[in-house]
Amino acid sequence: MRPVPAHVPPEMVGDFSLFTSPGMDRTANGDPQAAAAVALNGPRVFYSQMNTRDGRGTWVVTRADDQRRVLQDPETFSSHRSIFASALGESWPMIPLEIDPPRHALYRSLLNPLLSPKRVIAMEEAVRERAGVLIDKILANGTSCEVMDDFAFPFAVNIFLRFLGLSDDRLEEFVSWANDLLHGDDEQRPRAARTIVEFIRSLAEERRRKPVDDFMTFVVQAEIEGRPLDEQEVMGIGVLLFVAGLDTVAAAIGFDLRYLAEHPDDQELLRREPDRIVLAKEEMLRAFSTVQMIRVATRDVDFEGAPIKKGDYVSCASMIANRDPDEFEDPEKLDLGRIGNRHTAFATGPHRCIGSHLARREIEVALEEWLARVPTFRIKEGTAPITYGGHVFGIEGLVLHWS
Amino acid sequence: MKIKVLNAKCQGHARCAATAPDIFRLDDDGYILPGDIEVKPGDEEKASLGARSCPECALEIEE
């Protein structure tokens, strides 16, 4: 573990970490979001000595209101980190995520129309069709399945591939790249990163030569400030799309179906009244958030008593803020009809997840089709899903059974 | 009832319009259109719910 920097007062060092605290490692029948919420028992801001995947310390901002202030202030709290490129020993930003305003707006307004609420409505039919095909295949195969491998990943990856303009042939390959990149060890991560870079480079090359109507063609033809995007910008955009859209949607679907399997009353309610799914999904996004946002201080700043120094990392973990009792009444309780639910599963501030509209629709459709087609389900006896915290929270080995 | 729209804070979550599409109008990218919103009698509850669903706190309710 790296030493605590000299400017951090010893009394501000906390023992919480999204990587090493109890319930954060792989746990059978775990509840990593509830385990992370213990950070709310501590001070509003503290320093965690080991709180990134590469073993760095961060300030931890625990309260919803304080996180909002950090994420809405990109001048003080920058998102320029080159997190993907660093796995390759390089330094270039994922775009738009790791670009700060004002330049951020150039890329954001270029890409926003591709993932706008209107555009997502046009994608819905294909999304629903895909969910139906996958679920029908599962039903034809018997009365149980492993949700992540049989449904959540193939579903999310298929939609992503379709968005990119690619066929399903290489689906398993893509899942394994994403898995190695996000959850792999020190050898798997750089290898997956190199593979993804090579893949995007060759796809961009192909679309330059032979344009079609898809995302990568749009990117290689796009212009900002009267010039085409350069190689690095194309790469930054392509990589972000790859990293952000696969694992997170699948994890949300997994956590939601696990919850419904373990709470038959709520499962029955959504079955009986599927109109409730849209709102219920927001509550599950709140309770089962999977991402922590990290920002870098651009100057020395006192934040609620924390003497943050230029260059310090500041962590805003959505799963902590989303259980803040000052923001949510009875935060530990899942209330599928909760209203005024301004959770931050997709972050706040200018870097609000650009794919949030598509992700929301994917999750809704997945739950709607699952509940409409699969009879009452529960966790298969003798099995236990494995959950984990860390960089992106997740769940695996989720075996559901129905009769 | 009036809703004050803080456009600079809107980040396009589109939660307001998901709650009350007739009250909160979005542009093509999903960000709220400029201008404060005069809420019609009878629409107060929906408008209030929509405003309270904004993760950025970009919609302020004025009685």
CSV table of N, CA and C in Angstrom, one decimal, chain A residues 180-321:
chain,number,residue,atom,x,y,z
A,180,ASP,N,-11.8,-9.4,-19.3
A,180,ASP,CA,-10.4,-9.3,-19.0
A,180,ASP,C,-10.0,-7.8,-18.7
A,181,LEU,N,-10.6,-6.9,-19.5
A,181,LEU,CA,-10.2,-5.5,-19.3
A,181,LEU,C,-10.7,-5.0,-17.9
A,182,LEU,N,-11.9,-5.3,-17.6
A,182,LEU,CA,-12.5,-4.8,-16.4
A,182,LEU,C,-12.2,-5.5,-15.1
A,183,HIS,N,-12.0,-6.8,-15.2
A,183,HIS,CA,-11.9,-7.7,-14.1
A,183,HIS,C,-10.6,-8.5,-14.1
A,184,GLY,N,-9.8,-8.4,-15.1
A,184,GLY,CA,-8.6,-9.3,-15.3
A,184,GLY,C,-7.4,-8.8,-14.4
A,185,ASP,N,-6.4,-9.7,-14.4
A,185,ASP,CA,-5.2,-9.4,-13.6
A,185,ASP,C,-4.3,-8.5,-14.4
A,186,ASP,N,-3.0,-8.3,-13.8
A,186,ASP,CA,-2.1,-7.3,-14.4
A,186,ASP,C,-1.6,-7.8,-15.8
A,187,GLU,N,-1.8,-9.1,-16.1
A,187,GLU,CA,-1.4,-9.5,-17.5
A,187,GLU,C,-2.6,-9.5,-18.4
A,188,GLN,N,-3.7,-9.8,-17.9
A,188,GLN,CA,-4.9,-9.9,-18.8
A,188,GLN,C,-5.4,-8.5,-19.2
A,189,ARG,N,-5.3,-7.5,-18.3
A,189,ARG,CA,-5.7,-6.2,-18.6
A,189,ARG,C,-5.0,-5.5,-19.8
A,190,PRO,N,-3.7,-5.4,-19.7
A,190,PRO,CA,-3.0,-4.8,-20.9
A,190,PRO,C,-3.2,-5.6,-22.2
A,191,ARG,N,-3.3,-6.9,-22.1
A,191,ARG,CA,-3.5,-7.7,-23.3
A,191,ARG,C,-4.8,-7.4,-23.9
A,192,ALA,N,-5.9,-7.3,-23.0
A,192,ALA,CA,-7.2,-7.0,-23.5
A,192,ALA,C,-7.2,-5.6,-24.1
A,193,ALA,N,-6.6,-4.7,-23.4
A,193,ALA,CA,-6.5,-3.3,-23.9
A,193,ALA,C,-5.9,-3.2,-25.3
A,194,ARG,N,-4.8,-3.9,-25.5
A,194,ARG,CA,-4.1,-3.9,-26.8
A,194,ARG,C,-5.1,-4.5,-27.9
A,195,THR,N,-5.7,-5.6,-27.5
A,195,THR,CA,-6.6,-6.3,-28.5
A,195,THR,C,-7.8,-5.3,-28.9
A,196,ILE,N,-8.3,-4.6,-27.9
A,196,ILE,CA,-9.4,-3.7,-28.2
A,196,ILE,C,-9.0,-2.5,-29.1
A,197,VAL,N,-7.8,-2.0,-28.8
A,197,VAL,CA,-7.2,-0.9,-29.6
A,197,VAL,C,-7.0,-1.4,-31.0
A,198,GLU,N,-6.4,-2.6,-31.2
A,198,GLU,CA,-6.2,-3.1,-32.5
A,198,GLU,C,-7.5,-3.3,-33.3
A,199,PHE,N,-8.5,-3.8,-32.5
A,199,PHE,CA,-9.8,-4.0,-33.1
A,199,PHE,C,-10.4,-2.7,-33.6
A,200,ILE,N,-10.4,-1.7,-32.8
A,200,ILE,CA,-11.0,-0.4,-33.2
A,200,ILE,C,-10.3,0.2,-34.3
A,201,ARG,N,-8.9,0.1,-34.3
A,201,ARG,CA,-8.1,0.7,-35.3
A,201,ARG,C,-8.5,0.0,-36.7
A,202,SER,N,-8.6,-1.3,-36.7
A,202,SER,CA,-8.9,-1.9,-38.0
A,202,SER,C,-10.4,-1.7,-38.4
A,203,LEU,N,-11.3,-1.6,-37.4
A,203,LEU,CA,-12.7,-1.3,-37.8
A,203,LEU,C,-12.8,0.1,-38.4
A,204,ALA,N,-12.1,1.1,-37.8
A,204,ALA,CA,-12.1,2.4,-38.3
A,204,ALA,C,-11.5,2.5,-39.7
A,205,GLU,N,-10.4,1.7,-39.9
A,205,GLU,CA,-9.8,1.7,-41.2
A,205,GLU,C,-10.8,1.2,-42.3
A,206,GLU,N,-11.5,0.1,-41.9
A,206,GLU,CA,-12.4,-0.5,-42.8
A,206,GLU,C,-13.5,0.4,-43.2
A,207,ARG,N,-14.0,1.2,-42.2
A,207,ARG,CA,-15.2,2.1,-42.4
A,207,ARG,C,-14.7,3.3,-43.2
A,208,ARG,N,-13.4,3.7,-43.1
A,208,ARG,CA,-12.9,4.8,-43.9
A,208,ARG,C,-12.9,4.3,-45.4
A,209,ARG,N,-12.5,3.1,-45.6
A,209,ARG,CA,-12.4,2.6,-47.0
A,209,ARG,C,-13.8,2.3,-47.5
A,210,LYS,N,-14.7,1.8,-46.7
A,210,LYS,CA,-16.0,1.4,-47.2
A,210,LYS,C,-17.0,1.8,-46.2
A,211,PRO,N,-17.5,3.0,-46.3
A,211,PRO,CA,-18.5,3.5,-45.3
A,211,PRO,C,-19.8,2.8,-45.4
A,212,VAL,N,-20.4,2.5,-44.2
A,212,VAL,CA,-21.8,2.0,-44.1
A,212,VAL,C,-22.5,2.8,-43.1
A,213,ASP,N,-23.8,2.5,-42.9
A,213,ASP,CA,-24.6,3.3,-42.0
A,213,ASP,C,-24.4,2.7,-40.5
A,214,ASP,N,-23.3,3.1,-39.9
A,214,ASP,CA,-23.2,2.6,-38.5
A,214,ASP,C,-22.3,3.6,-37.7
A,215,PHE,N,-22.1,3.3,-36.4
A,215,PHE,CA,-21.5,4.2,-35.5
A,215,PHE,C,-20.1,4.6,-35.9
A,216,MET,N,-19.3,3.5,-36.2
A,216,MET,CA,-17.9,3.8,-36.5
A,216,MET,C,-17.7,4.6,-37.8
A,217,THR,N,-18.6,4.4,-38.8
A,217,THR,CA,-18.6,5.2,-40.0
A,217,THR,C,-18.9,6.7,-39.6
A,218,PHE,N,-19.9,6.9,-38.7
A,218,PHE,CA,-20.2,8.2,-38.3
A,218,PHE,C,-18.9,8.9,-37.7
A,219,VAL,N,-18.2,8.1,-36.8
A,219,VAL,CA,-17.1,8.7,-36.1
A,219,VAL,C,-15.9,9.0,-37.1
A,220,VAL,N,-15.7,8.2,-38.0
A,220,VAL,CA,-14.5,8.5,-38.9
A,220,VAL,C,-14.9,9.6,-39.9
A,221,GLN,N,-16.2,9.8,-40.1
A,221,GLN,CA,-16.5,10.9,-41.0
A,221,GLN,C,-16.8,12.2,-40.3
A,222,ALA,N,-16.9,12.2,-38.9
A,222,ALA,CA,-17.3,13.3,-38.1
A,222,ALA,C,-16.3,14.4,-38.2
A,223,GLU,N,-16.7,15.7,-38.0
A,223,GLU,CA,-15.8,16.8,-38.0
A,223,GLU,C,-16.1,17.6,-36.7
A,224,ILE,N,-15.0,18.1,-36.1
A,224,ILE,CA,-15.2,19.2,-35.1
A,224,ILE,C,-14.3,20.3,-35.5
A,225,GLU,N,-14.7,21.5,-35.2
A,225,GLU,CA,-14.0,22.7,-35.5
A,225,GLU,C,-13.5,22.7,-37.0
A,226,GLY,N,-14.3,22.2,-37.9
A,226,GLY,CA,-14.0,22.2,-39.3
A,226,GLY,C,-13.0,21.3,-39.8
A,227,ARG,N,-12.6,20.2,-39.0
A,227,ARG,CA,-11.7,19.3,-39.4
A,227,ARG,C,-12.1,17.9,-39.0
A,228,PRO,N,-11.7,16.8,-39.7
A,228,PRO,CA,-12.1,15.5,-39.3
A,228,PRO,C,-11.4,15.1,-37.9
A,229,LEU,N,-12.0,14.2,-37.2
A,229,LEU,CA,-11.4,13.7,-36.0
A,229,LEU,C,-10.1,13.0,-36.3
A,230,ASP,N,-9.1,13.2,-35.5
A,230,ASP,CA,-7.8,12.5,-35.8
A,230,ASP,C,-7.8,11.1,-35.2
A,231,GLU,N,-6.8,10.3,-35.5
A,231,GLU,CA,-6.7,8.9,-35.1
A,231,GLU,C,-6.9,8.7,-33.6
A,232,GLN,N,-6.3,9.6,-32.8
A,232,GLN,CA,-6.4,9.4,-31.4
A,232,GLN,C,-7.8,9.7,-30.9
A,233,GLU,N,-8.5,10.7,-31.5
A,233,GLU,CA,-9.8,11.0,-31.1
A,233,GLU,C,-10.8,9.8,-31.5
A,234,VAL,N,-10.6,9.3,-32.6
A,234,VAL,CA,-11.4,8.1,-33.1
A,234,VAL,C,-11.2,7.0,-32.1
A,235,MET,N,-10.0,6.8,-31.7
A,235,MET,CA,-9.7,5.7,-30.7
A,235,MET,C,-10.3,6.0,-29.4
A,236,GLY,N,-10.2,7.2,-28.9
A,236,GLY,CA,-10.7,7.6,-27.6
A,236,GLY,C,-12.2,7.4,-27.5
A,237,ILE,N,-12.9,7.7,-28.6
A,237,ILE,CA,-14.4,7.5,-28.6
A,237,ILE,C,-14.7,6.0,-28.7
A,238,GLY,N,-14.0,5.3,-29.6
A,238,GLY,CA,-14.3,3.9,-29.8
A,238,GLY,C,-14.1,3.1,-28.5
A,239,VAL,N,-13.0,3.4,-27.8
A,239,VAL,CA,-12.7,2.6,-26.6
A,239,VAL,C,-13.7,2.9,-25.5
A,240,LEU,N,-14.1,4.1,-25.4
A,240,LEU,CA,-15.0,4.4,-24.3
A,240,LEU,C,-16.4,3.7,-24.5
A,241,LEU,N,-16.8,3.7,-25.8
A,241,LEU,CA,-18.0,3.0,-26.1
A,241,LEU,C,-17.9,1.5,-25.7
A,242,PHE,N,-16.8,0.9,-26.0
A,242,PHE,CA,-16.5,-0.5,-25.7
A,242,PHE,C,-16.5,-0.7,-24.1
A,243,VAL,N,-15.8,0.2,-23.4
A,243,VAL,CA,-15.6,-0.1,-22.0
A,243,VAL,C,-16.9,0.2,-21.2
A,244,ALA,N,-17.7,1.2,-21.7
A,244,ALA,CA,-18.8,1.7,-20.8
A,244,ALA,C,-20.1,0.9,-21.0
A,245,GLY,N,-20.3,0.3,-22.2
A,245,GLY,CA,-21.6,-0.2,-22.5
A,245,GLY,C,-21.9,-1.7,-22.2
A,246,LEU,N,-20.8,-2.5,-21.9
A,246,LEU,CA,-21.0,-3.9,-21.9
A,246,LEU,C,-21.4,-4.4,-20.5
A,247,ASP,N,-20.4,-4.2,-19.7
A,247,ASP,CA,-20.4,-4.8,-18.3
A,247,ASP,C,-21.5,-4.2,-17.5
A,248,THR,N,-21.7,-2.9,-17.6
A,248,THR,CA,-22.6,-2.2,-16.7
A,248,THR,C,-24.0,-2.6,-16.9
A,249,VAL,N,-24.5,-2.7,-18.1
A,249,VAL,CA,-25.9,-3.0,-18.4
A,249,VAL,C,-26.1,-4.5,-17.9
A,250,ALA,N,-25.2,-5.4,-18.3
A,250,ALA,CA,-25.4,-6.8,-17.9
A,250,ALA,C,-25.4,-6.9,-16.3
A,251,ALA,N,-24.6,-6.2,-15.6
A,251,ALA,CA,-24.5,-6.2,-14.2
A,251,ALA,C,-25.9,-5.8,-13.6
A,252,ALA,N,-26.4,-4.7,-14.2
A,252,ALA,CA,-27.7,-4.2,-13.6
A,252,ALA,C,-28.8,-5.2,-13.8
A,253,ILE,N,-28.8,-5.8,-15.0
A,253,ILE,CA,-29.9,-6.9,-15.2
A,253,ILE,C,-29.7,-8.0,-14.2
A,254,GLY,N,-28.4,-8.4,-14.0
A,254,GLY,CA,-28.1,-9.5,-13.1
A,254,GLY,C,-28.6,-9.2,-11.6
A,255,PHE,N,-28.2,-8.0,-11.1
A,255,PHE,CA,-28.6,-7.6,-9.8
A,255,PHE,C,-30.1,-7.5,-9.7
A,256,ASP,N,-30.8,-7.0,-10.7
A,256,ASP,CA,-32.2,-6.9,-10.6
A,256,ASP,C,-32.9,-8.2,-10.6
A,257,LEU,N,-32.5,-9.2,-11.5
A,257,LEU,CA,-33.2,-10.5,-11.5
A,257,LEU,C,-32.9,-11.3,-10.2
A,258,ARG,N,-31.7,-11.1,-9.7
A,258,ARG,CA,-31.3,-11.7,-8.4
A,258,ARG,C,-32.3,-11.2,-7.3
A,259,TYR,N,-32.5,-9.9,-7.3
A,259,TYR,CA,-33.4,-9.3,-6.3
A,259,TYR,C,-34.8,-9.9,-6.4
A,260,LEU,N,-35.3,-9.9,-7.6
A,260,LEU,CA,-36.7,-10.4,-7.9
A,260,LEU,C,-36.8,-11.9,-7.5
A,261,ALA,N,-35.7,-12.6,-7.8
A,261,ALA,CA,-35.7,-14.1,-7.4
A,261,ALA,C,-35.8,-14.2,-5.9
A,262,GLU,N,-35.2,-13.3,-5.2
A,262,GLU,CA,-35.2,-13.5,-3.7
A,262,GLU,C,-36.4,-12.8,-3.0
A,263,HIS,N,-37.1,-12.0,-3.8
A,263,HIS,CA,-38.3,-11.3,-3.3
A,263,HIS,C,-39.5,-11.6,-4.1
A,264,PRO,N,-40.1,-12.7,-3.8
A,264,PRO,CA,-41.3,-13.2,-4.6
A,264,PRO,C,-42.4,-12.2,-4.6
A,265,ASP,N,-42.7,-11.5,-3.6
A,265,ASP,CA,-43.8,-10.5,-3.6
A,265,ASP,C,-43.6,-9.4,-4.6
A,266,ASP,N,-42.4,-8.9,-4.6
A,266,ASP,CA,-42.1,-7.9,-5.6
A,266,ASP,C,-42.1,-8.4,-7.0
A,267,GLN,N,-41.6,-9.7,-7.2
A,267,GLN,CA,-41.6,-10.3,-8.5
A,267,GLN,C,-43.1,-10.4,-9.0
A,268,GLU,N,-43.9,-10.9,-8.1
A,268,GLU,CA,-45.3,-11.1,-8.4
A,268,GLU,C,-46.0,-9.7,-8.8
A,269,LEU,N,-45.6,-8.7,-8.0
A,269,LEU,CA,-46.2,-7.4,-8.3
A,269,LEU,C,-45.9,-6.9,-9.7
A,270,LEU,N,-44.6,-7.0,-10.1
A,270,LEU,CA,-44.2,-6.6,-11.4
A,270,LEU,C,-44.8,-7.5,-12.5
A,271,ARG,N,-45.0,-8.7,-12.2
A,271,ARG,CA,-45.6,-9.7,-13.2
A,271,ARG,C,-47.0,-9.2,-13.4
A,272,ARG,N,-47.7,-8.9,-12.3
A,272,ARG,CA,-49.1,-8.6,-12.4
A,272,ARG,C,-49.3,-7.2,-13.0
A,273,GLU,N,-48.4,-6.3,-12.7
A,273,GLU,CA,-48.6,-4.9,-13.1
A,273,GLU,C,-47.3,-4.5,-13.8
A,274,PRO,N,-47.0,-5.0,-15.0
A,274,PRO,CA,-45.8,-4.6,-15.7
A,274,PRO,C,-45.5,-3.1,-15.9
A,275,ASP,N,-46.6,-2.4,-15.9
A,275,ASP,CA,-46.4,-0.9,-16.0
A,275,ASP,C,-45.5,-0.3,-14.9
A,276,ARG,N,-45.4,-1.1,-13.8
A,276,ARG,CA,-44.6,-0.6,-12.7
A,276,ARG,C,-43.1,-0.8,-13.0
A,277,ILE,N,-42.7,-1.5,-14.0
A,277,ILE,CA,-41.3,-1.9,-14.2
A,277,ILE,C,-40.5,-0.6,-14.5
A,278,VAL,N,-41.0,0.3,-15.2
A,278,VAL,CA,-40.2,1.5,-15.6
A,278,VAL,C,-39.7,2.2,-14.3
A,279,LEU,N,-40.6,2.4,-13.3
A,279,LEU,CA,-40.3,3.1,-12.1
A,279,LEU,C,-39.5,2.2,-11.2
A,280,ALA,N,-39.8,0.9,-11.1
A,280,ALA,CA,-39.2,-0.1,-10.3
A,280,ALA,C,-37.7,-0.2,-10.7
A,281,LYS,N,-37.4,-0.1,-12.0
A,281,LYS,CA,-36.1,-0.2,-12.5
A,281,LYS,C,-35.2,0.9,-11.9
A,282,GLU,N,-35.8,2.1,-11.8
A,282,GLU,CA,-35.0,3.2,-11.2
A,282,GLU,C,-34.6,2.9,-9.8
A,283,GLU,N,-35.5,2.3,-9.0
A,283,GLU,CA,-35.2,2.0,-7.6
A,283,GLU,C,-34.1,0.9,-7.6
A,284,MET,N,-34.1,0.0,-8.5
A,284,MET,CA,-33.1,-1.0,-8.5
A,284,MET,C,-31.8,-0.4,-9.0
A,285,LEU,N,-31.8,0.5,-9.9
A,285,LEU,CA,-30.6,1.2,-10.3
A,285,LEU,C,-30.0,2.0,-9.1
A,286,ARG,N,-30.9,2.6,-8.3
A,286,ARG,CA,-30.4,3.2,-7.1
A,286,ARG,C,-29.7,2.3,-6.1
A,287,ALA,N,-30.5,1.2,-5.8
A,287,ALA,CA,-30.0,0.3,-4.8
A,287,ALA,C,-28.8,-0.6,-5.2
A,288,PHE,N,-28.7,-0.8,-6.6
A,288,PHE,CA,-27.6,-1.7,-7.1
A,288,PHE,C,-26.7,-1.0,-8.0
A,289,SER,N,-26.3,0.2,-7.7
A,289,SER,CA,-25.4,1.0,-8.6
A,289,SER,C,-24.1,0.3,-8.6
A,290,THR,N,-23.3,0.4,-9.7
A,290,THR,CA,-22.1,-0.4,-9.9
A,290,THR,C,-20.9,0.4,-10.1
A,291,VAL,N,-21.0,1.8,-10.2
A,291,VAL,CA,-19.8,2.5,-10.7
A,291,VAL,C,-19.3,3.6,-9.7
A,292,GLN,N,-18.0,3.7,-9.6
A,292,GLN,CA,-17.5,4.9,-8.8
A,292,GLN,C,-16.9,5.9,-9.8
A,293,MET,N,-17.2,7.1,-9.6
A,293,MET,CA,-16.6,8.2,-10.4
A,293,MET,C,-15.4,8.7,-9.7
A,294,ILE,N,-14.3,8.8,-10.4
A,294,ILE,CA,-13.1,9.4,-9.8
A,294,ILE,C,-12.7,10.7,-10.5
A,295,ARG,N,-12.4,11.7,-9.8
A,295,ARG,CA,-12.0,13.0,-10.3
A,295,ARG,C,-10.6,13.3,-9.8
A,296,VAL,N,-9.9,14.2,-10.5
A,296,VAL,CA,-8.6,14.7,-10.0
A,296,VAL,C,-8.6,16.2,-9.7
A,297,ALA,N,-8.2,16.5,-8.5
A,297,ALA,CA,-8.2,18.0,-8.2
A,297,ALA,C,-7.3,18.8,-9.0
A,298,THR,N,-7.8,19.9,-9.6
A,298,THR,CA,-6.9,20.7,-10.5
A,298,THR,C,-6.2,21.8,-9.7
A,299,ARG,N,-6.6,22.0,-8.4
A,299,ARG,CA,-5.9,23.0,-7.6
A,299,ARG,C,-6.1,22.5,-6.1
A,300,ASP,N,-5.4,23.2,-5.2
A,300,ASP,CA,-5.6,22.9,-3.8
A,300,ASP,C,-7.0,23.5,-3.4
A,301,VAL,N,-7.7,22.7,-2.7
A,301,VAL,CA,-9.1,23.1,-2.3
A,301,VAL,C,-9.5,22.5,-1.0
A,302,ASP,N,-10.1,23.3,-0.1
A,302,ASP,CA,-10.7,22.8,1.1
A,302,ASP,C,-12.1,22.4,0.8
A,303,PHE,N,-12.4,21.1,1.0
A,303,PHE,CA,-13.7,20.6,0.7
A,303,PHE,C,-14.3,20.0,1.9
A,304,GLU,N,-15.2,20.7,2.6
A,304,GLU,CA,-15.8,20.2,3.8
A,304,GLU,C,-14.8,19.7,4.8
A,305,GLY,N,-13.7,20.5,5.0
A,305,GLY,CA,-12.7,20.2,6.0
A,305,GLY,C,-11.6,19.3,5.5
A,306,ALA,N,-11.7,18.8,4.3
A,306,ALA,CA,-10.6,18.0,3.7
A,306,ALA,C,-9.7,18.9,2.9
A,307,PRO,N,-8.4,18.8,3.3
A,307,PRO,CA,-7.4,19.7,2.6
A,307,PRO,C,-6.9,19.0,1.3
A,308,ILE,N,-7.8,19.0,0.3
A,308,ILE,CA,-7.5,18.4,-1.0
A,308,ILE,C,-6.4,19.1,-1.7
A,309,LYS,N,-5.4,18.4,-2.2
A,309,LYS,CA,-4.3,19.0,-2.8
A,309,LYS,C,-4.3,18.7,-4.3
A,310,LYS,N,-3.9,19.7,-5.1
A,310,LYS,CA,-3.8,19.5,-6.6
A,310,LYS,C,-3.2,18.1,-6.9
A,311,GLY,N,-3.9,17.4,-7.8
A,311,GLY,CA,-3.5,16.1,-8.2
A,311,GLY,C,-4.1,14.9,-7.3
A,312,ASP,N,-4.7,15.2,-6.2
A,312,ASP,CA,-5.4,14.2,-5.4
A,312,ASP,C,-6.5,13.6,-6.2
A,313,TYR,N,-6.8,12.3,-5.9
A,313,TYR,CA,-8.0,11.7,-6.5
A,313,TYR,C,-9.1,11.9,-5.5
A,314,VAL,N,-10.3,12.1,-6.1
A,314,VAL,CA,-11.5,12.2,-5.3
A,314,VAL,C,-12.6,11.2,-5.8
A,315,SER,N,-13.0,10.3,-5.0
A,315,SER,CA,-13.9,9.3,-5.4
A,315,SER,C,-15.3,9.6,-5.0
A,316,CYS,N,-16.2,9.5,-6.0
A,316,CYS,CA,-17.7,9.7,-5.8
A,316,CYS,C,-18.3,8.4,-6.2
A,317,ALA,N,-18.5,7.5,-5.2
A,317,ALA,CA,-19.0,6.2,-5.5
A,317,ALA,C,-20.6,6.3,-5.5
A,318,SER,N,-21.2,5.9,-6.6
A,318,SER,CA,-22.6,6.1,-6.7
A,318,SER,C,-23.4,5.2,-5.7
A,319,MET,N,-22.8,4.0,-5.5
A,319,MET,CA,-23.5,3.1,-4.6
A,319,MET,C,-23.5,3.6,-3.1
A,320,ILE,N,-22.6,4.5,-2.8
A,320,ILE,CA,-22.6,5.1,-1.5
A,320,ILE,C,-23.7,6.2,-1.4
A,321,ALA,N,-23.5,7.2,-2.3
A,321,ALA,CA,-24.5,8.3,-2.3
A,321,ALA,C,-25.9,7.9,-2.5
